XYZ file of C-alpha atoms in Angstrom:
759
model
C 0.000 0.000 0.000
C 1.311 3.429 -0.940
C 2.318 5.709 1.915
C -0.297 8.375 1.051
C -3.099 5.799 1.210
C -1.817 4.456 4.519
C -1.682 7.961 6.013
C -5.204 8.780 4.762
C -6.752 5.549 6.048
C -4.986 5.894 9.398
C -6.239 9.456 9.822
C -9.836 8.497 8.942
C -9.848 5.506 11.321
C -8.255 7.516 14.144
C -10.968 10.212 14.012
C -14.058 8.136 13.399
C -16.602 10.481 14.932
C -15.435 13.555 13.045
C -15.050 11.694 9.769
C -18.382 9.990 10.345
C -20.112 13.339 10.772
C -18.369 14.734 7.691
C -19.320 11.625 5.735
C -22.914 11.920 6.927
C -23.078 15.526 5.723
C -21.691 14.485 2.342
C -24.109 11.534 2.199
C -27.030 13.867 2.835
C -25.883 16.077 -0.043
C -25.628 13.031 -2.299
C -29.037 11.804 -1.149
C -30.532 15.229 -1.817
C -29.234 15.230 -5.391
C -30.422 11.672 -6.074
C -33.838 12.306 -4.521
C -34.362 15.549 -6.452
C -33.276 13.900 -9.718
C -35.586 10.905 -9.278
C -38.495 12.987 -8.017
C -38.250 15.478 -10.879
C -37.951 12.698 -13.446
C -41.014 10.944 -12.015
C -43.055 14.146 -11.799
C -42.116 15.190 -15.341
C -42.965 11.739 -16.697
C -46.295 11.744 -14.872
C -47.168 15.211 -16.121
C -46.272 14.129 -19.654
C -48.527 11.081 -19.332
C -51.410 13.171 -18.025
C -50.826 15.818 -20.681
C -50.800 13.227 -23.465
C -54.031 11.703 -22.200
C -55.699 15.127 -22.033
C -54.501 17.006 -25.119
C -52.338 14.429 -26.884
C -48.858 14.732 -28.298
C -49.783 16.685 -31.418
C -48.201 20.089 -32.016
C -50.728 21.537 -34.459
C -54.225 20.599 -35.574
C -56.632 21.263 -38.409
C -60.256 21.851 -37.444
C -63.355 23.264 -39.083
C -65.313 26.198 -37.611
C -68.588 25.166 -36.052
C -69.401 22.392 -33.624
C -70.843 20.065 -36.273
C -68.408 20.971 -39.045
C -65.999 18.304 -40.259
C -62.634 18.170 -42.012
C -62.344 16.181 -45.281
C -60.453 12.952 -44.672
C -58.598 13.141 -48.002
C -56.735 16.178 -46.658
C -54.831 13.825 -44.339
C -52.670 12.369 -47.132
C -51.684 15.860 -48.267
C -50.778 16.875 -44.726
C -48.483 13.865 -44.369
C -46.375 15.187 -47.262
C -45.689 18.528 -45.564
C -42.085 19.198 -44.670
C -41.354 18.743 -40.986
C -44.358 16.495 -40.299
C -43.376 13.407 -38.346
C -46.824 11.916 -37.868
C -50.363 12.924 -38.826
C -53.686 11.250 -38.191
C -57.371 12.030 -38.167
C -59.839 11.704 -35.310
C -63.616 11.812 -35.220
C -65.493 12.708 -32.042
C -69.227 12.622 -31.432
C -71.598 12.456 -28.505
C -74.469 9.977 -28.624
C -76.473 7.999 -26.051
C -75.516 4.505 -24.952
C -78.371 2.506 -23.443
C -78.409 -0.789 -21.609
C -81.496 -2.614 -20.318
C -80.145 -4.149 -17.134
C -82.060 -6.858 -15.271
C -82.078 -6.421 -11.513
C -83.923 -7.332 -8.339
C -86.187 -4.719 -6.786
C -88.187 -4.783 -3.591
C -91.570 -6.364 -3.999
C -94.279 -3.881 -2.929
C -96.517 -6.839 -1.995
C -93.859 -8.274 0.297
C -94.451 -8.252 4.057
C -90.914 -7.049 4.647
C -87.260 -7.659 3.984
C -85.113 -10.055 5.919
C -81.574 -8.554 5.759
C -80.052 -11.683 7.255
C -81.590 -13.896 4.627
C -83.640 -16.085 6.974
C -86.428 -18.315 5.738
C -89.649 -16.552 4.757
C -93.092 -17.890 5.714
C -94.366 -20.430 3.165
C -97.268 -18.250 2.047
C -95.309 -14.949 2.024
C -94.546 -13.039 -1.206
C -90.850 -12.873 -2.150
C -89.039 -9.794 -0.819
C -87.313 -9.020 -4.147
C -88.553 -9.714 -7.646
C -86.961 -9.446 -11.072
C -87.335 -6.194 -12.991
C -85.535 -4.222 -15.693
C -83.955 -0.793 -15.500
C -82.925 1.224 -18.522
C -79.576 2.907 -17.918
C -78.505 5.696 -20.229
C -75.422 7.885 -20.607
C -74.126 10.053 -23.461
C -70.324 9.854 -23.543
C -68.034 11.697 -25.904
C -66.877 8.906 -28.215
C -63.568 9.212 -30.046
C -62.267 7.222 -32.994
C -59.030 7.443 -34.967
C -58.515 6.566 -38.608
C -55.410 4.464 -37.934
C -53.247 3.140 -35.104
C -51.137 6.301 -35.139
C -54.049 8.069 -33.496
C -53.627 6.064 -30.296
C -49.929 6.940 -30.360
C -50.687 10.657 -30.482
C -53.297 10.414 -27.752
C -52.592 7.342 -25.586
C -55.466 5.654 -23.792
C -54.903 3.816 -20.514
C -56.764 0.511 -20.691
C -57.397 -0.967 -17.241
C -59.382 -4.001 -18.396
C -59.851 -5.655 -21.773
C -58.569 -3.939 -24.923
C -59.285 -1.150 -27.385
C -61.889 -1.824 -30.105
C -60.726 -3.460 -33.323
C -64.011 -4.067 -35.161
C -66.897 -1.715 -36.090
C -69.285 -3.339 -33.606
C -67.002 -2.867 -30.590
C -66.594 -0.070 -28.067
C -64.369 0.671 -25.081
C -65.771 2.876 -22.340
C -64.099 4.583 -19.432
C -64.704 3.559 -15.832
C -66.976 6.546 -15.250
C -69.219 5.560 -18.158
C -69.225 1.953 -16.962
C -70.259 3.059 -13.479
C -73.116 5.127 -14.926
C -74.273 2.047 -16.818
C -74.196 -0.159 -13.728
C -77.088 -0.803 -11.377
C -75.550 -0.045 -7.993
C -73.484 2.816 -9.382
C -76.718 4.421 -10.564
C -78.143 4.060 -7.060
C -74.994 5.541 -5.541
C -75.206 8.532 -7.861
C -78.758 9.170 -6.771
C -77.875 8.811 -3.093
C -74.800 11.005 -2.830
C -76.177 13.675 -5.125
C -72.812 14.766 -6.452
C -71.989 12.001 -8.883
C -68.852 10.793 -7.145
C -68.361 7.046 -7.343
C -65.340 5.037 -6.260
C -64.675 2.771 -9.231
C -62.863 -0.535 -8.880
C -61.637 -1.778 -12.289
C -62.004 -5.443 -11.277
C -65.726 -4.867 -10.875
C -66.260 -4.386 -14.608
C -64.165 -7.405 -15.576
C -66.581 -9.780 -13.821
C -69.195 -11.458 -15.988
C -72.860 -10.719 -15.156
C -74.659 -13.386 -13.128
C -78.129 -14.673 -14.024
C -80.954 -12.827 -12.295
C -83.554 -15.167 -10.760
C -87.244 -14.352 -10.737
C -87.159 -13.635 -6.994
C -85.082 -13.819 -3.807
C -85.920 -13.216 -0.155
C -82.547 -11.926 1.103
C -81.535 -8.292 0.781
C -77.887 -9.336 0.889
C -78.389 -11.795 -1.981
C -80.303 -9.222 -4.006
C -77.522 -6.683 -3.604
C -74.885 -9.256 -4.556
C -76.736 -10.096 -7.756
C -77.450 -6.458 -8.620
C -73.804 -5.591 -8.132
C -72.974 -7.846 -11.096
C -75.476 -6.244 -13.486
C -74.910 -3.502 -16.018
C -71.936 -2.656 -18.186
C -69.244 -5.342 -18.068
C -66.651 -6.703 -20.450
C -68.631 -8.600 -23.045
C -71.891 -6.772 -22.323
C -73.940 -5.299 -25.138
C -75.014 -1.674 -25.185
C -77.265 -0.021 -27.722
C -76.907 3.258 -29.550
C -80.387 4.745 -29.693
C -80.786 7.875 -31.787
C -83.827 9.553 -33.262
C -84.893 8.384 -36.713
C -82.309 5.581 -36.789
C -82.411 1.909 -35.977
C -80.807 0.895 -32.647
C -77.261 -0.395 -33.065
C -75.683 -2.992 -30.788
C -72.107 -2.505 -29.563
C -70.042 -4.974 -27.554
C -67.959 -3.621 -24.675
C -64.419 -4.940 -25.180
C -62.460 -2.622 -22.883
C -62.590 -0.400 -19.823
C -60.291 2.629 -19.807
C -59.133 4.833 -16.966
C -61.489 7.474 -15.645
C -60.970 10.897 -17.277
C -58.974 13.457 -15.279
C -60.620 16.272 -13.342
C -63.823 14.261 -13.009
C -64.706 15.141 -16.605
C -67.417 13.956 -18.957
C -67.866 10.240 -19.753
C -65.806 9.002 -22.681
C -65.810 6.103 -25.099
C -63.635 4.786 -27.929
C -64.569 3.084 -31.202
C -63.059 2.299 -34.572
C -63.409 4.901 -37.305
C -65.620 2.574 -39.336
C -67.824 1.940 -36.310
C -68.427 5.575 -35.402
C -68.963 6.464 -39.069
C -71.679 3.810 -39.193
C -73.303 5.277 -36.079
C -73.235 8.811 -37.473
C -74.226 7.741 -40.971
C -71.334 9.635 -42.560
C -67.887 8.778 -43.841
C -64.723 10.409 -45.143
C -64.933 13.161 -42.522
C -63.048 13.758 -39.287
C -63.371 16.240 -36.444
C -59.722 17.197 -36.591
C -56.385 16.262 -38.079
C -53.634 16.080 -35.466
C -50.053 16.671 -36.535
C -46.881 15.766 -34.657
C -43.845 17.648 -35.930
C -40.271 16.446 -36.067
C -37.913 17.521 -33.319
C -36.733 21.086 -33.726
C -39.491 22.142 -36.141
C -41.235 25.357 -35.142
C -45.048 24.966 -35.173
C -45.504 28.628 -36.100
C -43.387 28.227 -39.245
C -45.445 25.230 -40.407
C -48.669 27.158 -39.812
C -47.391 30.165 -41.765
C -46.284 27.942 -44.650
C -49.592 26.089 -45.113
C -52.289 28.315 -43.661
C -53.135 29.886 -47.005
C -53.400 26.473 -48.712
C -56.282 25.417 -46.469
C -58.519 28.371 -47.214
C -60.866 30.168 -44.871
C -63.063 27.181 -44.006
C -60.360 25.328 -42.061
C -58.313 26.432 -39.057
C -54.656 25.456 -38.738
C -53.348 26.299 -35.277
C -51.229 25.070 -32.397
C -52.689 22.623 -29.909
C -53.120 23.102 -26.174
C -49.869 21.203 -25.661
C -47.990 24.043 -27.377
C -50.059 27.009 -26.208
C -49.917 25.872 -22.590
C -46.105 25.850 -22.727
C -45.991 22.687 -20.637
C -43.152 21.112 -22.624
C -40.933 24.144 -22.145
C -41.843 24.267 -18.480
C -40.915 20.610 -18.087
C -37.552 21.318 -19.679
C -37.066 24.328 -17.448
C -37.341 22.102 -14.382
C -33.889 20.818 -15.318
C -32.624 24.254 -14.321
C -33.933 23.659 -10.821
C -32.155 20.299 -10.720
C -28.871 21.765 -11.975
C -28.982 24.645 -9.516
C -29.945 22.425 -6.587
C -27.200 19.932 -7.494
C -24.518 22.589 -7.784
C -25.582 24.180 -4.515
C -25.633 20.801 -2.768
C -22.184 19.896 -4.104
C -20.766 23.281 -3.160
C -22.253 22.894 0.305
C -20.645 19.455 0.598
C -17.314 20.904 -0.551
C -17.521 23.702 2.003
C -18.352 21.251 4.795
C -15.439 18.985 3.846
C -13.159 22.004 3.550
C -14.177 23.235 6.994
C -13.734 19.819 8.589
C -10.395 19.024 6.954
C -9.095 22.531 7.600
C -9.913 22.054 11.288
C -8.257 18.644 11.176
C -5.199 20.172 9.522
C -4.929 22.837 12.227
C -5.016 20.163 14.932
C -2.493 17.893 13.171
C 0.087 20.456 12.095
C 2.621 19.281 14.659
C 1.965 15.654 13.706
C 2.464 16.459 10.025
C 5.664 18.343 10.865
C 6.996 15.294 12.716
C 6.179 13.117 9.689
C 8.174 15.515 7.537
C 11.085 15.270 9.946
C 11.206 11.461 9.736
C 11.149 11.335 5.933
C 7.632 11.941 4.599
C 7.569 14.170 1.519
C 5.315 17.146 0.919
C 3.631 15.303 -1.952
C 2.770 12.313 0.234
C 1.168 14.512 2.895
C -0.756 16.542 0.289
C -1.923 13.348 -1.422
C -3.132 11.997 1.908
C -5.318 15.097 2.352
C -6.808 14.663 -1.126
C -7.394 10.966 -0.495
C -9.245 11.774 2.726
C -11.553 14.024 0.714
C -11.979 11.297 -1.909
C -12.801 8.706 0.767
C -15.393 11.030 2.297
C -16.909 11.762 -1.110
C -16.999 8.122 -2.226
C -18.370 6.942 1.108
C -20.998 9.655 1.105
C -22.021 8.744 -2.457
C -22.177 5.025 -1.632
C -24.570 5.753 1.230
C -26.378 8.842 -0.020
C -27.291 7.723 -3.539
C -29.330 4.630 -2.514
C -30.840 6.582 0.377
C -31.961 9.336 -1.995
C -33.369 6.845 -4.503
C -35.120 4.999 -1.695
C -36.665 8.213 -0.395
C -37.884 9.094 -3.899
C -39.314 5.572 -4.259
C -41.136 5.973 -0.955
C -42.639 9.289 -2.048
C -43.779 7.913 -5.405
C -45.290 4.959 -3.566
C -47.169 7.195 -1.134
C -48.368 9.497 -3.914
C -48.873 6.787 -6.534
C -52.158 8.329 -7.679
C -50.479 11.683 -8.356
C -47.329 10.089 -9.838
C -48.625 7.277 -12.077
C -45.283 6.855 -13.839
C -43.770 5.368 -10.687
C -40.106 5.666 -9.764
C -37.760 6.785 -12.528
C -34.005 6.767 -11.899
C -32.312 9.031 -14.465
C -28.718 8.259 -15.400
C -27.757 11.920 -15.172
C -29.008 12.097 -11.592
C -27.084 8.992 -10.542
C -23.873 10.266 -12.152
C -24.328 13.700 -10.609
C -24.895 12.138 -7.210
C -21.837 9.849 -7.332
C -19.210 11.598 -9.439
C -20.262 15.035 -8.240
C -19.954 14.051 -4.592
C -16.475 12.602 -5.100
C -15.411 15.745 -6.958
C -16.842 17.780 -4.077
C -14.673 15.764 -1.686
C -11.558 16.486 -3.733
C -12.392 20.184 -3.976
C -12.972 20.376 -0.242
C -9.609 18.744 0.430
C -7.720 20.938 -2.039
C -7.136 23.835 0.386
C -5.771 21.672 3.248
C -3.581 19.885 0.686
C -2.253 23.226 -0.553
C -1.486 24.345 3.001
C 0.335 21.062 3.601
C 2.539 21.667 0.556
C 3.496 25.151 1.759
C 4.194 24.217 5.386
C 7.782 23.618 6.524
C 8.591 21.286 9.478
C 9.688 24.161 11.730
C 6.559 26.155 10.865
C 4.408 23.195 11.797
C 6.177 22.641 15.127
C 5.742 26.321 16.024
C 2.097 26.494 14.943
C 0.676 27.052 18.434
C 2.930 30.065 18.970
C 1.776 31.949 15.873
C -1.601 33.333 14.861
C -3.137 33.862 11.477
C -1.359 36.706 9.649
C -3.432 39.728 8.707
C -2.281 39.435 5.103
C -3.966 36.010 4.847
C -7.307 37.506 5.860
C -6.737 40.371 3.417
C -5.885 37.913 0.643
C -9.061 35.989 1.399
C -11.027 39.226 1.111
C -9.395 40.091 -2.227
C -10.035 36.642 -3.723
C -13.648 36.728 -2.533
C -14.117 40.169 -4.082
C -12.690 38.976 -7.412
C -15.025 35.967 -7.451
C -18.068 38.096 -6.654
C -17.042 40.637 -9.292
C -16.775 37.812 -11.843
C -20.331 36.771 -11.086
C -21.534 40.365 -11.263
C -19.822 40.946 -14.610
C -21.550 37.924 -16.164
C -24.925 39.349 -15.215
C -24.209 43.041 -15.840
C -22.324 42.960 -19.145
C -24.318 40.249 -20.921
C -25.160 41.175 -24.503
C -28.505 40.652 -26.220
C -28.673 37.409 -28.179
C -26.247 35.580 -25.882
C -28.895 33.727 -23.904
C -27.361 30.263 -24.250
C -23.859 31.474 -23.430
C -25.106 33.503 -20.488
C -27.155 30.629 -19.078
C -24.420 27.995 -19.131
C -21.764 30.500 -18.081
C -23.880 31.475 -15.112
C -24.601 27.865 -14.128
C -21.039 26.572 -14.341
C -19.041 29.751 -13.651
C -21.177 32.528 -12.238
C -22.994 30.487 -9.616
C -19.855 28.718 -8.283
C -18.057 32.080 -8.182
C -20.968 33.564 -6.259
C -20.983 30.784 -3.667
C -17.211 30.514 -3.372
C -16.927 34.287 -3.076
C -19.428 34.529 -0.248
C -17.907 31.450 1.390
C -14.450 33.034 1.427
C -15.974 36.346 2.469
C -17.013 34.549 5.651
C -13.419 34.788 6.936
C -13.013 38.606 6.864
C -16.694 39.035 7.769
C -16.285 36.838 10.863
C -13.076 38.667 11.784
C -14.834 42.047 11.437
C -17.930 40.968 13.372
C -15.697 39.634 16.129
C -13.887 42.966 16.387
C -17.191 44.848 16.633
C -19.459 42.537 18.601
C -17.133 40.498 20.837
C -17.110 43.152 23.597
C -20.904 43.470 23.997
C -21.317 39.709 23.599
C -18.706 39.023 26.290
C -20.401 41.408 28.718
C -23.790 39.870 27.956
C -22.481 36.337 28.565
C -20.357 37.306 31.578
C -17.062 36.292 29.922
C -13.645 37.902 30.402
C -13.232 40.881 28.124
C -10.799 39.484 25.521
C -11.427 35.724 25.674
C -14.091 35.562 22.960
C -12.302 37.863 20.545
C -8.906 36.193 20.913
C -10.408 32.706 20.561
C -11.992 33.580 17.220
C -9.080 35.648 15.916
C -6.630 32.879 16.752
C -8.314 30.623 14.169
C -10.182 32.977 11.817
C -10.282 30.491 8.951
C -11.888 27.749 11.048
C -14.677 30.026 12.260
C -14.956 31.864 8.943
C -15.311 28.659 6.940
C -17.843 27.344 9.462
C -19.903 30.496 8.937
C -19.525 30.060 5.177
C -20.741 26.455 5.344
C -23.799 27.567 7.308
C -24.370 30.255 4.691
C -24.254 27.629 1.937
C -26.819 25.448 3.673
C -29.170 28.390 4.169
C -28.711 29.452 0.547
C -29.526 25.908 -0.603
C -32.811 25.938 1.299
C -33.696 29.394 -0.038
C -32.876 28.322 -3.616
C -35.031 25.182 -3.435
C -37.893 27.158 -1.901
C -37.584 29.843 -4.576
C -37.515 27.311 -7.429
C -40.538 25.524 -6.004
C -42.414 28.785 -5.622
C -41.553 29.783 -9.182
C -42.784 26.403 -10.430
C -46.110 26.828 -8.657
C -46.515 30.482 -9.567
C -45.274 30.601 -13.153
C -46.521 27.251 -14.374
C -49.288 25.826 -12.237
C -50.543 29.357 -11.683
C -50.800 29.638 -15.444
C -53.334 26.815 -15.335
C -55.641 28.777 -13.032
C -59.311 28.319 -13.766
C -62.519 28.280 -11.688
C -62.946 25.462 -9.194
C -66.649 24.887 -9.819
C -69.471 25.824 -12.152
C -73.201 26.297 -11.725
C -75.119 26.142 -14.996
C -78.735 26.470 -16.048
C -80.864 27.866 -18.833
C -81.886 30.980 -16.886
C -80.364 31.642 -13.472
C -81.613 34.620 -11.435
C -79.264 37.104 -9.807
C -80.337 35.612 -6.494
C -78.459 32.457 -7.481
C -75.147 34.312 -7.548
C -76.054 36.127 -4.351
C -76.679 32.744 -2.744
C -73.284 31.505 -3.915
C -71.550 34.647 -2.632
C -73.223 34.223 0.744
C -71.350 30.941 1.273
C -68.342 32.855 2.559
C -67.051 29.829 4.443
C -66.345 28.057 1.156
C -66.522 30.607 -1.679
C -63.731 33.099 -2.325
C -65.218 34.729 -5.411
C -67.735 34.104 -8.188
C -68.588 35.578 -11.557
C -71.882 35.362 -13.430
C -71.766 34.739 -17.170
C -74.475 35.414 -19.705
C -74.007 33.296 -22.845
C -75.722 34.898 -25.846
C -75.583 33.276 -29.326
C -74.951 35.855 -32.051
C -74.227 35.568 -35.780
C -70.909 36.578 -37.338
C -69.228 36.508 -40.743
C -65.779 36.056 -39.245
C -65.620 32.362 -40.158
C -67.403 32.197 -43.492
C -69.448 33.848 -46.197
C -72.878 34.819 -44.931
C -74.571 34.019 -48.245
C -73.332 30.440 -48.050
C -73.130 29.657 -44.341
C -74.219 31.210 -41.074
C -71.909 30.803 -38.123
C -72.816 31.512 -34.557
C -70.515 32.645 -31.822
C -71.143 32.897 -28.111
C -71.060 36.429 -26.759
C -70.014 35.718 -23.171
C -70.920 38.626 -20.913
C -69.248 38.983 -17.518
C -67.967 41.361 -14.875
C -64.328 42.023 -15.930
C -62.875 42.516 -12.449
C -64.394 39.340 -11.057
C -63.666 37.285 -14.159
C -59.949 38.035 -14.348
C -59.586 37.512 -10.603
C -60.311 33.783 -10.939
C -59.221 32.979 -14.508
C -55.689 33.090 -15.894
C -55.642 34.381 -19.465
C -52.735 34.489 -21.916
C -52.809 37.687 -23.936
C -51.859 37.064 -27.556
C -52.498 40.746 -28.241
C -53.182 43.519 -25.755
C -52.898 43.498 -21.978
C -55.320 42.972 -19.122
C -55.203 46.451 -17.585
C -55.955 48.280 -20.840
C -58.579 45.753 -21.918
C -60.475 45.923 -18.623
C -60.551 49.716 -18.782
C -61.948 49.673 -22.343
C -64.482 46.965 -21.512
C -65.857 49.097 -18.704
C -66.218 52.037 -21.102
C -68.475 49.898 -23.323
C -68.515 48.901 -26.978
C -65.472 46.635 -26.658
C -64.877 42.885 -26.732
C -62.067 40.405 -26.251
C -61.898 37.659 -28.884
C -60.471 34.151 -28.872
C -57.314 33.306 -30.768
C -59.358 31.695 -33.589
C -60.445 35.123 -34.828
C -56.806 36.097 -35.299
C -55.963 32.721 -36.836
C -58.871 32.557 -39.265
C -59.342 36.170 -40.342
C -56.451 38.136 -38.912
C -58.860 40.063 -36.685
C -56.816 41.476 -33.846
C -56.243 44.421 -31.575
C -58.005 47.579 -32.786
C -60.144 45.879 -35.458
C -63.924 46.078 -35.509
C -66.031 43.000 -34.745
C -69.566 42.960 -36.121
C -72.244 40.535 -35.000
C -76.007 40.284 -35.425
C -78.600 39.527 -32.800
C -82.162 38.966 -33.998
C -81.139 40.429 -37.362
C -79.824 43.714 -35.963
C -76.076 44.398 -36.425
C -73.883 45.505 -33.540
C -70.269 46.649 -33.766
C -67.543 46.356 -31.147
C -63.870 47.256 -30.959
C -61.498 44.348 -30.325
C -59.354 45.280 -27.318
C -57.578 41.951 -26.826
C -56.900 38.502 -28.293
C -56.649 35.765 -25.692
C -56.144 32.084 -25.093
C -56.331 30.214 -21.810
C -54.200 27.055 -21.475
C -55.884 25.950 -18.271
C -59.388 26.350 -19.641
C -58.265 24.814 -22.912
C -57.363 21.635 -21.070
C -60.653 21.295 -19.219
C -62.741 22.282 -22.247
C -62.198 18.781 -23.617
C -63.771 17.169 -20.575
C -66.673 19.417 -19.579
C -69.669 20.305 -21.699
C -69.625 23.674 -19.960
C -66.195 24.319 -21.438
C -67.556 24.627 -24.964
C -69.639 27.647 -23.962
C -67.433 29.161 -21.322
C -63.756 28.980 -22.165
C -61.855 31.549 -24.164
C -60.527 28.700 -26.266
C -64.032 27.548 -27.294
C -64.708 28.038 -30.980
C -66.120 31.501 -31.811
C -66.062 32.841 -28.239
C -66.026 36.598 -27.697
C -66.056 38.313 -24.321
C -67.886 41.477 -23.400
C -69.521 43.033 -20.379
C -72.980 42.332 -19.035
C -73.668 46.052 -19.380
C -73.136 45.845 -23.151
C -75.195 42.647 -23.328
C -78.105 44.395 -21.635
C -77.784 47.604 -23.653
C -77.310 46.070 -27.113
C -79.062 42.705 -26.922
C -81.518 43.300 -24.103
C -80.359 40.056 -22.497
C -78.799 39.680 -19.071
C -79.954 36.215 -18.015
C -77.222 34.307 -16.210
C -76.292 31.023 -17.859
C -73.195 30.072 -15.899
C -71.759 30.983 -12.496
C -68.068 30.172 -12.152
C -66.830 29.780 -8.590
C -63.419 30.166 -6.980
C -63.298 28.152 -3.764
C -61.148 28.996 -0.760
């Protein structure tokens, strides 16, 4: 064994408690990095899964104006030839009723009573429960894709069975299955809010035969629990003026997020047969190749599609979720660098203290033949041992903690534990590098120390020039960080970012860490006297104790500073994540809808101050517009959504494509102004300052457009709530105005929707 290794191992084994505490601190840093890496990877993967299930993977889409309008299917082949298109497919969505006549046992009105325990009934008594039939009905939003690529763009989580493969097959989600089940229907009626706990295994069980009668309530409930929609059951599509069509349930999919509308899935041929139309789709979804800008593709092909089709980005792009997911890597990089710097500072402080205590021992080793290089190498090896040991313990601990969290929050993190390679490497290699960096200063001091200087260490104090040098180096490091931020040129975003991460941030931390030495020395000079009097100590004891070893106390203060900065950085990043991303998805917590709601309804909602933070009443008025077609050929309707601007913007987050909220609200209050959805800008180029003309009962009305908006959060939920089609800014043809204008110009102020922000 080489002499340097022997010296390092001997020193570690001789000071087990100190080295154990240093190793524990390093292990915690390593565990923090591993846990953050795994947690972020799992959260990002789960968000991606949820996002794909809600809005799909497509970057842009082609739709037709109007709720019943369709896109020609033959356009799909032309779209697939566009440059930059990686994958394109068509999808057809429609809402129609599914009906099942479920046999069940109901209480016999002629029965003398019910025996819950199932005891024998009198011979001449009527049976307690007799066979009957209940018609269960639900109208899900059924989606079909023209080819298998459609499922790739919008994955469907199948929890039982499979997706449909033939025209006479259908897969329904667990919510739809529960609505088509006997006991689930009873539960919905009992709880009054439509919340049902769905067990997937329940729908995989085959129905049991229903006898003509039973006497036991328990037996009746057991039999009823197996009736309704199950794998292999047959449901009917019953529409006006068409023959009923039988469909076989072949799959049960996961319940839609946010408690949204029931959903179903069929083949394209099957849904075309139900609708009685072919060669049409609701939308064409397009996934672009990596690096292709959606805006450039839209600009290149928008004119080719004409005015009757809309080519625009999907909610996945407008919500900015992908970029926000990528930006979370910044949080990981910053947290990792801060954790590694903190570990380096802790090792530096510990080994510097150890060096101060062992100076005489090291001097004796020099006197008996040890070289400077051997002693310096032993210091570096101690740091390497601490780093490697900390990584060996901390990495599995961090991964285990992340696994525990994903297990506890398995519903929120459906992707499960994900261990990224980058996180593991950062946790192991980074921690060992941190150990070497922390040991570098003690190793340097060992190289510069002579035997006589080491033997006389207790008779000499720290020279003032060393503290001054520490101050100068710290100032240079802080100035380097400041120069990166201050003198950055426009267009150097990439250079500035990576320079700041790998140069500016370490300089900032190292500078403040070194500044701890002169700062501690200065604070001691100023505050040691009052502190000594307060603690009842001799006048000069406290000051001389600190000034005798300024680097030990200064580095200790710097290490504490690093730990505090790490906590502040993680808190700040988390707050930014919640504020700048999740806050962007802000939308009302609840809706109340009806054909005509009186003002007293909103007053009643506002009176629930224990639960309700704010509410806004919306009047939805259908008006005609020429913005999406030629009036002589087609008549399009848009929803004029009237609201109170202050209340509305207090509970709904809106992205302003053109204009700003403050100016728009002021103009709305003046009257004669509207805010339009992004489709108006996409289809007709109608934007800020243009005039919007609509007709109500044949009379034209003109408004000034004071803003163009889109709402990522409302865009996501609009796919799952019928209310979204009439309420959200992303709904086709939506324009926003004030209730004052609605009353003055249309003579209508009836409330259709009340959106509620809960506490």
